[in-house]
Amino acid sequence: MTMITQQTWPVPRQRDAGPVVRLDGVSKAFGEVTALAEFDLEVHAGEFVCLIGASGCGKSTLLNLLAGLESLTEGRITRATSQPAVMFQDPALMPWLTAARNVELALQLAGVGRADRKTRTNEFLELVRLGGLGDKRPHELSGGMRQRVALARALASASIGAENDGPCLLLMDEPFAALDAITRDVLQQELLRIWRATSPAVLFVTHDVREAVRLGQRVVLLSSRPGRVVQQWSADGVPESALVGQINARLREVIGCHGNGSG
Amino acid sequence: MTMITQQTWPVPRQRDAGPVVRLDGVSKAFGEVTALAEFDLEVHAGEFVCLIGASGCGKSTLLNLLAGLESLTEGRITRATSQPAVMFQDPALMPWLTAARNVELALQLAGVGRADRKTRTNEFLELVRLGGLGDKRPHELSGGMRQRVALARALASASIGAENDGPCLLLMDEPFAALDAITRDVLQQELLRIWRATSPAVLFVTHDVREAVRLGQRVVLLSSRPGRVVQQWSADGVPESALVGQINARLREVIGCHGNGSG
Amino acid sequence: MAMVRDDRSIQDDLDALDTPLESAPPSRWRRIIRVVLPPLVAFVLFIAVWQALWALAFWPEYQLPAPLTVWAAISDRFADGEALSILWTSLHRAVLGFGVAVLIATPLGLVVAKVKVVRAAIGPLLSGLQSLPSVAWVPAAILWFGLTDSAIYMVVLLGAVPSIANGLVAGIDQIPPILPKVAHVLSAGRWALARHVLLPAALPGYLAGLKQGWAFSWRSLMAAELIAVSPQLGFGLGALLDNGRALNDMPMVIAAICLILLVGIGVDLLVFRPLERAVLRARGLGC
Amino acid sequence: MAMVRDDRSIQDDLDALDTPLESAPPSRWRRIIRVVLPPLVAFVLFIAVWQALWALAFWPEYQLPAPLTVWAAISDRFADGEALSILWTSLHRAVLGFGVAVLIATPLGLVVAKVKVVRAAIGPLLSGLQSLPSVAWVPAAILWFGLTDSAIYMVVLLGAVPSIANGLVAGIDQIPPILPKVAHVLSAGRWALARHVLLPAALPGYLAGLKQGWAFSWRSLMAAELIAVSPQLGFGLGALLDNGRALNDMPMVIAAICLILLVGIGVDLLVFRPLERAVLRARGLGC
Amino acid sequence: SRIDRGEDSAADRGPATEVRLGYFPNVTHATALIGVRNGFFTRELGQTRLTTQLFDAGPDEAGGMLGGSIDVAFIGPGPAINAYTKSDGKSVRVVAGAASGGAQLVARPGVGSLAGKTVATPQLGNTQDVALKKWLRENNVPDVRILNSDNAQTLSAFRAGDIDAAWVPEPWASRLVVEAGGRVLVNERDLWPQGRFPATVILARTRFLAEHGQTVQAMLRGAANATQWARDNESQAQTVVNDSLAEHTGKPLAGPVIERAFREIELSPEVLPDRLQQMARDAVTAGVAAKTPDLKDFVDSSTRVRSG
Ligand SMILES: Nc1ncnc2c1ncn2[C@@H]1O[C@H](COP(=O)(O)OP(=O)(O)OP(=O)(O)O)[C@@H](O)[C@H]1O
Ligand SMILES: Nc1ncnc2c1ncn2[C@@H]1O[C@H](COP(=O)(O)OP(=O)(O)OP(=O)(O)O)[C@@H](O)[C@H]1O
Ligand SMILES: [Mg+2]
Ligand SMILES: [Mg+2]
């Protein structure tokens, strides 16, 4: 395992308590399908928020809205950060670039110099345990490996945001879904370390309640059809297993009452 | 929840004890990367086998070999079943077909008549809790929904195999990875029900040890670089949590000793 | 650096190159304006520049006729129905030739794309044939088929078939390999694979090939129509163009160019554009 | 129904249409045979049929000359170096024209693909221009540029630019929308988006467009070379073809066709095929 | 090792049911234009149906003849000789002449000597190209750039000043003079004995000639009558020709152009076989053909028509 050097991930800044992202009565409809409705949420600078919810409830849509990739149908989003770093649900690697070049692209587009770029790319690849596989193309990698490349790219992009002034935001959509338990554990710890060191605000989508409780300061449960905030839990100072049980029970309630998810 | 009718999934047949799939000293190399080496495995008719292993250890490669989608580098595979039904790690839906047409395609290619096809397609969509979303295109679905469409297609394809004479084989690559806990539970139960009813041999790849133990009769752990069978556990009659702990420990050992997975 | 965004995302900031993202559906009225206005403005601008150049008299009249003169040349031909008969003759041949070309090129493209031996054997030949100008076939066509419609169709086919086949091959080459794999595990035979996976998956590339193939048909037809003019063979656009050329009659040449463009743009707008949109829309691609 | 499979998967069962899957790399020697043999066999077969048809004398000699006569016509030209100079004249013009066309068409295609207003305004025009035969431009080119090389290049450009631009547009339309989204969240500007995402992602479709564009350049050049023939302007393949036509000299016409095909096939084999393979290989596509 | 399928000797089968006539919409083909438009051919043909095919280039027309889709054609001597030699003297015969004269070297105003100048001819090795090369050699004019370009292009280039002179047939010579202010340097008539050389001949397919000699004779009678009528009614003939041009090409020639062109061309059914032979020889002299073809059977005199 590699230590992220000072250069790769710059000095932490003071945690700000004000909201860096605010959604007020946001709705998003795709034709007749309302993915999100009257959605309200605040994320504070340096906060780690986990989102959970049924499959198809609108979590990815929410992240897309925050990243400015889709237009709202109603409501308003106030964002006090620079362009968020995003890890999509799909790895979305450029198929013509090697793994290393995919990660490097994040740095290159941010204007990092060539030599610096190479070093930092290697560090990020080592971080996601893909050191030595940098010259493989996406189609030569396994599903989990691709996901880790995407993770490395998102972290590289976030490291740029952290270098700039002002608070920054990291949006992650099921980043560890295709990983085995051990690798997942390791990467969770790495993510926490990075978060503690640079304190970006993190919005983290996961289906693993245990993971949500372990990582998040706050866990937000969404209902589906349309997506709304049903309940929130603060994870600080609550015993993990108790909270997991509690959330699971509520989740079962919320998802159960949606019938078979078709509306 | 819908009951799968007699028509959709035909009468169960006797369980055969002989191996339907046998791998003898199978190796698979991609250029310099050896994904699998001296791989030996037997799967018996009607058996439910779960595969676990580190990210990139060769699980998907193994399924591809069994499905006849890649050529071996060495060794031999003996398969006493018809073409296996496969659920790939990627949903791999035809982007130009609606969800329903994607599922229907499996039946259509098997020569099922039009009216019959429609009924069965709807049943499979209901089964994966996507009833009413059949007319959506893949790009209009969420990640988890796409995965469920792929599951419905694989089950449809397996139902054809079950209708034909002889044992049949179902290969599933992390089928529930993108699903929330509740939907996953429901679909696990459905899968088990179908398996009990028609007893195909199942090879099921997952990263969730708990899931492996719950579903499988046998759990096979692969090492990585190159992929080999490290250890196997029979899940019958062993208390779940004990086995999970045992497997997790061994997994940690195996994956840990591979360093950061890069070689 | 707080930024407030209301109702619409950054994509409306006019940085179109930057953000090819989905937008809220505009009203019917605005959509029509969006579709109709830009080409209209482009057209008017073009005519205005032309008129200005003509008015400035940089070139003598016989080099650059006034827009009105050309319009007179066109409308004369429309007035006595000649233009319609010319257009009909050519269009009818082109559509027929193109249709046959598609029927030949599609299986050919499939086989070339998927059977390695065939690809090695005739793949380069197909590309080579594309670069052979249609007029090259004219002498041979006359000698072999005589002055018949067959000669014209031969020239058109030799122009269009390689182009369409190559488009299909390019389209098939770009299919994500997982899709044929899916077809394989669903026990699709060759025919089912081609019909249910390869052709639809290659459709965007295939359509691009069809468009180019249409262009080639049409151009080849213009060349073929110069073979001979007779009451039996009918008088087409190619002959009109060539007459203008032979007579050094710029208004006539430009009128012929306008008619050819009219057909080209018309076919694009009425046939290929909607097809393309439908294909891309269904896949969640394009704009 | 036990089935035993040894060392190789089903894909070697010669059902090539069925299984476009990866195979073990064959030995160097076998690969060369695989690449060289099929076209050779195709060629020999073609010549054999031709010779047989000729020997049966269905057609008189002036309609279908013997392969040897044509060969003599070609080798005569090679012997005195004329063929090389002809090839060189044409190739050199075509490459230059094509190069300039690529430089013009690439930004044009980008803008048309990504700026909706521009697309609405000139998209159909681009397709329309493609279907305009090159000879249509000849009178205009002469009027504006005189009997010079510029006139020839203008005709070539008007032939190739729309084709390449359209290929790029089609390629860009097929880009999975997630990739530009990635570029957006990585804060790519317009130029970076085009350079790092749109162009490389569209490369397979773009290459297909380039191939068609090359075909158009080459065909347009053949038309343009008829503008004027003189020792000063250089004597190209187009002129050779036209001379054969004018003299009703079938061996000469077929020799010209063969030379044009030779160039077409050569360029495909030496330039586009390797490029295509590299592009597809890097993406894990194709064969 | 080629099977010998000699042209099986064809017996005379009387009048044909159809005769396919090829010609250009061009003043040098005035006989055909007048004959068709004023019904001179159909009057002579009786039951035989007349089908017309218009071409705009001799080679294509010759190809149509060799390919068997044209029976009788008005055509220039160059393509006619070509078609004859290419088919080893088998496929075609000249059965009559149609027009003679009508080619001039026209220069831009102010151009005196052609030394160092650019001169255009229609096509490498065609009649005018050969004539120009021969003339340049005989008159020792140095450093002339010869450009082969389409007649229509030649006119534009001439007007634009890209070329200094052009040796072209009618009506282009007249257009250069009337529309572009050119000056005649050489009239090709002056280079031939009696000022006559073939501009258009009537060609018949050998097979058709053998099988339907009567029909060919009828066509020749029609042509002769048209010629006679044109000589007798010159201004009317010009109108008829110009109307035909307008119909076929969409545009008539300007009045002065067609008047001048008519003056330069002589419509006559005479064949002038020695001039044809001379043209074939000149082609070799100019380095365009490899060897002088043997034109022994080129002219078929069995079908000669009594004029009148
Ligand atoms: N482009 C689109 N067009 C139409 N409907 C869409 C589109 N994108 C998403 N949807 C719909 O919006 C809803 C929310 O989708 P979203 O992808 O946000 O779900 P999700 O919470 O991320 O689910 P998952 O956990 O399965 O990834 C779904 O019902 C989906 O069908
Ligand atoms: N087409 C290919 N070309 C080259 N290498 C490949 C190819 N496919 C797989 N590999 C390599 O083979 C190894 C096994 O890959 P595989 O996809 O089977 O892993 P996996 O066990 O399914 O992993 P995951 O759990 O992440 O999906 C990996 O190291 C991968 O890089
Ligand atoms: Mg999602
Ligand atoms: Mg895998």
Short mmCIF file of C-alpha atoms in Angstrom, two decimals, chain A:
data_model
loop_
_atom_site.label_atom_id
_atom_site.label_comp_id
_atom_site.label_asym_id
_atom_site.label_seq_id
_atom_site.Cartn_x
_atom_site.Cartn_y
_atom_site.Cartn_z
CA MET A 1 0.00 0.00 0.00
CA THR A 2 1.27 3.43 -0.85
CA MET A 3 1.09 6.59 1.14
CA ILE A 4 -0.48 9.46 -0.72
CA THR A 5 2.17 12.14 -0.62
CA GLN A 6 1.67 15.71 0.33
CA GLN A 7 1.91 16.69 -3.28
CA THR A 8 -0.75 14.28 -4.44
CA TRP A 9 -3.23 15.32 -1.83
CA PRO A 10 -2.67 18.79 -0.43
CA VAL A 11 -2.94 20.04 3.14
CA PRO A 12 -6.29 19.80 4.88
CA ARG A 13 -8.29 22.94 5.37
CA GLN A 14 -10.56 23.95 8.21
CA ARG A 15 -13.97 22.35 8.19
CA ASP A 16 -16.68 24.78 7.36
CA ALA A 17 -20.09 24.26 8.85
CA GLY A 18 -22.17 26.05 6.18
CA PRO A 19 -24.00 24.03 3.48
CA VAL A 20 -22.00 23.70 0.28
CA VAL A 21 -24.88 22.09 -1.56
CA ARG A 22 -28.54 22.81 -1.10
CA LEU A 23 -31.47 21.33 -2.96
CA ASP A 24 -34.81 23.08 -2.53
CA GLY A 25 -37.91 21.32 -3.79
CA VAL A 26 -36.03 19.79 -6.67
CA SER A 27 -38.01 17.69 -9.13
CA LYS A 28 -36.73 15.76 -12.07
CA ALA A 29 -39.01 14.04 -14.55
CA PHE A 30 -38.03 11.97 -17.58
CA GLY A 31 -41.11 12.26 -19.72
CA GLU A 32 -43.84 10.74 -17.59
CA VAL A 33 -41.48 9.15 -15.11
CA THR A 34 -40.84 11.35 -12.12
CA ALA A 35 -37.47 10.29 -10.77
CA LEU A 36 -37.20 12.91 -8.01
CA ALA A 37 -39.93 15.08 -6.51
CA GLU A 38 -39.82 17.90 -3.97
CA PHE A 39 -36.39 16.84 -3.00
CA ASP A 40 -34.73 18.79 -0.19
CA LEU A 41 -31.20 18.14 1.00
CA GLU A 42 -28.29 20.02 2.45
CA VAL A 43 -24.71 18.88 2.50
CA HIS A 44 -22.18 20.74 4.61
CA ALA A 45 -18.58 21.34 3.77
CA GLY A 46 -16.46 18.36 4.70
CA GLU A 47 -19.45 16.18 5.42
CA PHE A 48 -19.64 12.51 4.41
CA VAL A 49 -23.22 11.64 3.45
CA CYS A 50 -24.33 8.19 2.34
CA LEU A 51 -27.41 7.73 0.17
CA ILE A 52 -29.35 4.50 0.18
CA GLY A 53 -32.56 3.53 -1.52
CA ALA A 54 -34.26 0.98 -3.68
CA SER A 55 -32.95 0.17 -7.14
CA GLY A 56 -34.26 2.83 -9.50
CA CYS A 57 -35.24 5.33 -6.83
CA GLY A 58 -33.26 8.21 -8.30
CA LYS A 59 -29.88 8.18 -6.59
CA SER A 60 -27.87 8.36 -9.79
CA THR A 61 -30.21 11.02 -11.12
CA LEU A 62 -29.57 13.08 -8.02
CA LEU A 63 -25.80 12.89 -8.49
CA ASN A 64 -26.17 13.83 -12.17
CA LEU A 65 -28.16 16.90 -11.20
CA LEU A 66 -25.54 17.93 -8.68
CA ALA A 67 -22.80 17.48 -11.27
CA GLY A 68 -24.71 19.72 -13.66
CA LEU A 69 -25.21 16.93 -16.18
CA GLU A 70 -28.98 17.11 -16.37
CA SER A 71 -31.42 19.97 -16.23
CA LEU A 72 -33.90 20.30 -13.41
CA THR A 73 -37.60 20.08 -14.00
CA GLU A 74 -38.41 22.20 -10.95
CA GLY A 75 -36.79 23.67 -7.89
CA ARG A 76 -33.31 25.01 -7.37
CA ILE A 77 -29.89 23.74 -6.56
CA THR A 78 -27.39 25.99 -4.85
CA ARG A 79 -23.83 24.79 -4.99
CA ALA A 80 -20.96 26.61 -3.33
CA THR A 81 -18.23 24.38 -4.68
CA SER A 82 -16.25 24.11 -7.87
CA GLN A 83 -17.18 21.40 -10.39
CA PRO A 84 -17.61 18.24 -8.28
CA ALA A 85 -15.47 15.19 -8.87
CA VAL A 86 -17.76 12.32 -9.94
CA MET A 87 -17.41 8.58 -9.95
CA PHE A 88 -20.22 7.24 -12.11
CA GLN A 89 -22.05 3.99 -11.50
CA ASP A 90 -20.62 2.72 -14.77
CA PRO A 91 -16.83 2.84 -14.95
CA ALA A 92 -17.14 4.99 -18.12
CA LEU A 93 -13.48 4.64 -19.03
CA MET A 94 -12.30 5.94 -22.37
CA PRO A 95 -11.95 2.67 -24.25
CA TRP A 96 -9.01 3.88 -26.35
CA LEU A 97 -6.87 4.91 -23.39
CA THR A 98 -4.88 2.66 -21.11
CA ALA A 99 -5.81 2.51 -17.45
CA ALA A 100 -3.01 4.92 -16.58
CA ARG A 101 -3.95 7.35 -19.36
CA ASN A 102 -7.54 7.28 -18.16
CA VAL A 103 -6.45 8.41 -14.72
CA GLU A 104 -3.94 10.84 -16.15
CA LEU A 105 -6.69 12.42 -18.26
CA ALA A 106 -8.25 13.87 -15.12
CA LEU A 107 -4.96 15.57 -14.26
CA GLN A 108 -4.23 16.55 -17.84
CA LEU A 109 -7.57 18.26 -18.30
CA ALA A 110 -6.88 20.17 -15.11
CA GLY A 111 -3.62 21.40 -16.57
CA VAL A 112 -1.15 19.46 -14.43
CA GLY A 113 2.31 19.26 -15.97
CA ARG A 114 3.46 16.08 -17.62
CA ALA A 115 6.07 14.81 -15.17
CA ASP A 116 3.94 15.61 -12.15
CA ARG A 117 1.02 13.89 -13.82
CA LYS A 118 2.86 10.62 -14.30
CA THR A 119 3.94 10.43 -10.69
CA ARG A 120 0.52 11.20 -9.35
CA THR A 121 -1.17 8.79 -11.76
CA ASN A 122 1.05 6.00 -10.53
CA GLU A 123 0.28 6.86 -6.95
CA PHE A 124 -3.45 6.72 -7.57
CA LEU A 125 -3.15 3.40 -9.37
CA GLU A 126 -1.15 1.99 -6.47
CA LEU A 127 -3.79 3.32 -4.14
CA VAL A 128 -6.54 1.30 -5.83
CA ARG A 129 -4.16 -1.69 -5.94
CA LEU A 130 -3.64 -1.62 -9.68
CA GLY A 131 0.03 -0.71 -9.69
CA GLY A 132 1.69 -2.33 -12.69
CA LEU A 133 -1.53 -2.64 -14.65
CA GLY A 134 -1.43 0.93 -15.90
CA ASP A 135 -0.70 -0.08 -19.47
CA LYS A 136 -3.77 -2.32 -19.83
CA ARG A 137 -6.73 -1.16 -21.89
CA PRO A 138 -10.18 -1.19 -20.30
CA HIS A 139 -11.27 -4.24 -22.30
CA GLU A 140 -8.33 -6.17 -20.88
CA LEU A 141 -9.39 -5.55 -17.32
CA SER A 142 -11.91 -7.37 -15.17
CA GLY A 143 -15.09 -5.64 -14.04
CA GLY A 144 -13.69 -4.87 -10.60
CA MET A 145 -10.46 -3.58 -12.05
CA ARG A 146 -12.32 -1.19 -14.31
CA GLN A 147 -14.25 0.09 -11.36
CA ARG A 148 -11.02 0.73 -9.50
CA VAL A 149 -9.59 2.65 -12.43
CA ALA A 150 -12.70 4.81 -12.38
CA LEU A 151 -12.19 5.29 -8.65
CA ALA A 152 -8.59 6.34 -9.19
CA ARG A 153 -9.74 8.82 -11.80
CA ALA A 154 -12.39 10.29 -9.50
CA LEU A 155 -9.87 10.62 -6.69
CA ALA A 156 -7.39 12.27 -9.02
CA SER A 157 -10.08 14.69 -10.11
CA ALA A 158 -11.00 15.38 -6.47
CA SER A 159 -7.36 16.00 -5.59
CA ILE A 160 -7.39 18.83 -8.13
CA GLY A 161 -10.50 20.28 -6.54
CA ALA A 162 -8.83 20.06 -3.14
CA GLU A 163 -5.87 22.05 -4.43
CA ASN A 164 -8.05 24.90 -5.53
CA ASP A 165 -9.52 27.31 -3.09
CA GLY A 166 -12.95 26.79 -1.63
CA PRO A 167 -14.68 23.63 -0.50
CA CYS A 168 -14.93 20.74 -2.91
CA LEU A 169 -17.41 17.98 -3.50
CA LEU A 170 -17.00 14.31 -4.36
CA LEU A 171 -19.95 12.36 -5.77
CA MET A 172 -19.61 8.56 -5.77
CA ASP A 173 -22.16 6.14 -7.22
CA GLU A 174 -21.74 2.63 -5.79
CA PRO A 175 -17.96 2.81 -6.12
CA PHE A 176 -17.23 -0.56 -4.52
CA ALA A 177 -20.10 -2.63 -5.94
CA ALA A 178 -17.93 -4.92 -8.07
CA LEU A 179 -15.17 -5.51 -5.54
CA ASP A 180 -14.47 -8.47 -3.30
CA ALA A 181 -14.85 -8.01 0.42
CA ILE A 182 -11.16 -7.63 1.18
CA THR A 183 -10.31 -5.13 -1.52
CA ARG A 184 -13.45 -3.25 -0.60
CA ASP A 185 -12.35 -3.02 3.04
CA VAL A 186 -8.97 -1.72 2.04
CA LEU A 187 -10.37 0.87 -0.31
CA GLN A 188 -12.93 2.01 2.25
CA GLN A 189 -10.12 2.72 4.64
CA GLU A 190 -8.18 4.57 1.95
CA LEU A 191 -11.20 6.66 1.10
CA LEU A 192 -11.73 7.55 4.75
CA ARG A 193 -8.09 8.47 5.11
CA ILE A 194 -8.24 10.76 2.12
CA TRP A 195 -11.47 12.28 3.31
CA ARG A 196 -10.01 12.96 6.75
CA ALA A 197 -6.93 14.48 5.22
CA THR A 198 -8.64 16.83 2.79
CA SER A 199 -12.24 16.92 3.97
CA PRO A 200 -14.19 17.26 0.75
CA ALA A 201 -17.92 16.99 1.08
CA VAL A 202 -18.79 13.45 -0.07
CA LEU A 203 -22.08 12.15 -1.37
CA PHE A 204 -21.75 8.39 -1.47
CA VAL A 205 -24.39 6.07 -2.99
CA THR A 206 -24.34 2.47 -1.83
CA HIS A 207 -26.62 -0.52 -1.46
CA ASP A 208 -24.63 -1.90 1.44
CA VAL A 209 -26.14 -0.52 4.61
CA ARG A 210 -23.17 -1.71 6.64
CA GLU A 211 -20.86 0.24 4.36
CA ALA A 212 -23.06 3.31 4.59
CA VAL A 213 -22.97 3.23 8.37
CA ARG A 214 -19.25 2.56 8.51
CA LEU A 215 -18.32 5.39 6.15
CA GLY A 216 -20.98 8.05 6.47
CA GLN A 217 -21.51 10.69 9.11
CA ARG A 218 -25.05 10.80 7.94
CA VAL A 219 -27.14 8.20 6.15
CA VAL A 220 -30.01 9.39 3.97
CA LEU A 221 -32.72 6.98 2.89
CA LEU A 222 -34.66 7.72 -0.29
CA SER A 223 -38.09 6.46 -1.19
CA SER A 224 -38.75 5.49 -4.75
CA ARG A 225 -41.33 6.60 -7.32
CA PRO A 226 -40.76 9.46 -6.85
CA GLY A 227 -37.49 9.77 -4.98
CA ARG A 228 -37.81 11.76 -1.75
CA VAL A 229 -35.86 11.87 1.49
CA VAL A 230 -37.64 9.48 3.85
CA GLN A 231 -35.41 9.51 6.84
CA GLN A 232 -31.90 10.48 7.90
CA TRP A 233 -29.65 9.00 10.55
CA SER A 234 -26.57 10.46 12.07
CA ALA A 235 -23.92 7.73 12.27
CA ASP A 236 -21.69 9.49 14.76
CA GLY A 237 -21.55 7.83 18.13
CA VAL A 238 -24.19 5.18 17.43
CA PRO A 239 -23.14 1.51 17.58
CA GLU A 240 -22.79 0.22 14.05
CA SER A 241 -24.82 -2.97 14.20
CA ALA A 242 -27.74 -1.30 15.96
CA LEU A 243 -27.94 1.36 13.32
CA VAL A 244 -27.66 -1.18 10.53
CA GLY A 245 -30.56 -3.11 11.95
CA GLN A 246 -32.61 0.03 12.33
CA ILE A 247 -31.94 1.20 8.79
CA ASN A 248 -32.55 -2.23 7.34
CA ALA A 249 -35.92 -2.42 9.02
CA ARG A 250 -36.93 1.01 7.69
CA LEU A 251 -35.60 0.13 4.29
CA ARG A 252 -37.67 -3.04 4.20
CA GLU A 253 -40.68 -0.97 5.12
CA VAL A 254 -40.08 1.67 2.49
CA ILE A 255 -39.17 -0.67 -0.35
CA GLY A 256 -41.77 -3.23 0.63
CA CYS A 257 -44.59 -0.74 0.34
CA HIS A 258 -43.58 0.07 -3.18
CA GLY A 259 -44.73 -3.32 -4.31
CA ASN A 260 -42.57 -4.74 -7.07
CA GLY A 261 -40.87 -1.47 -7.84
CA SER A 262 -42.83 -0.86 -11.01
CA GLY A 263 -44.86 1.96 -9.53
#
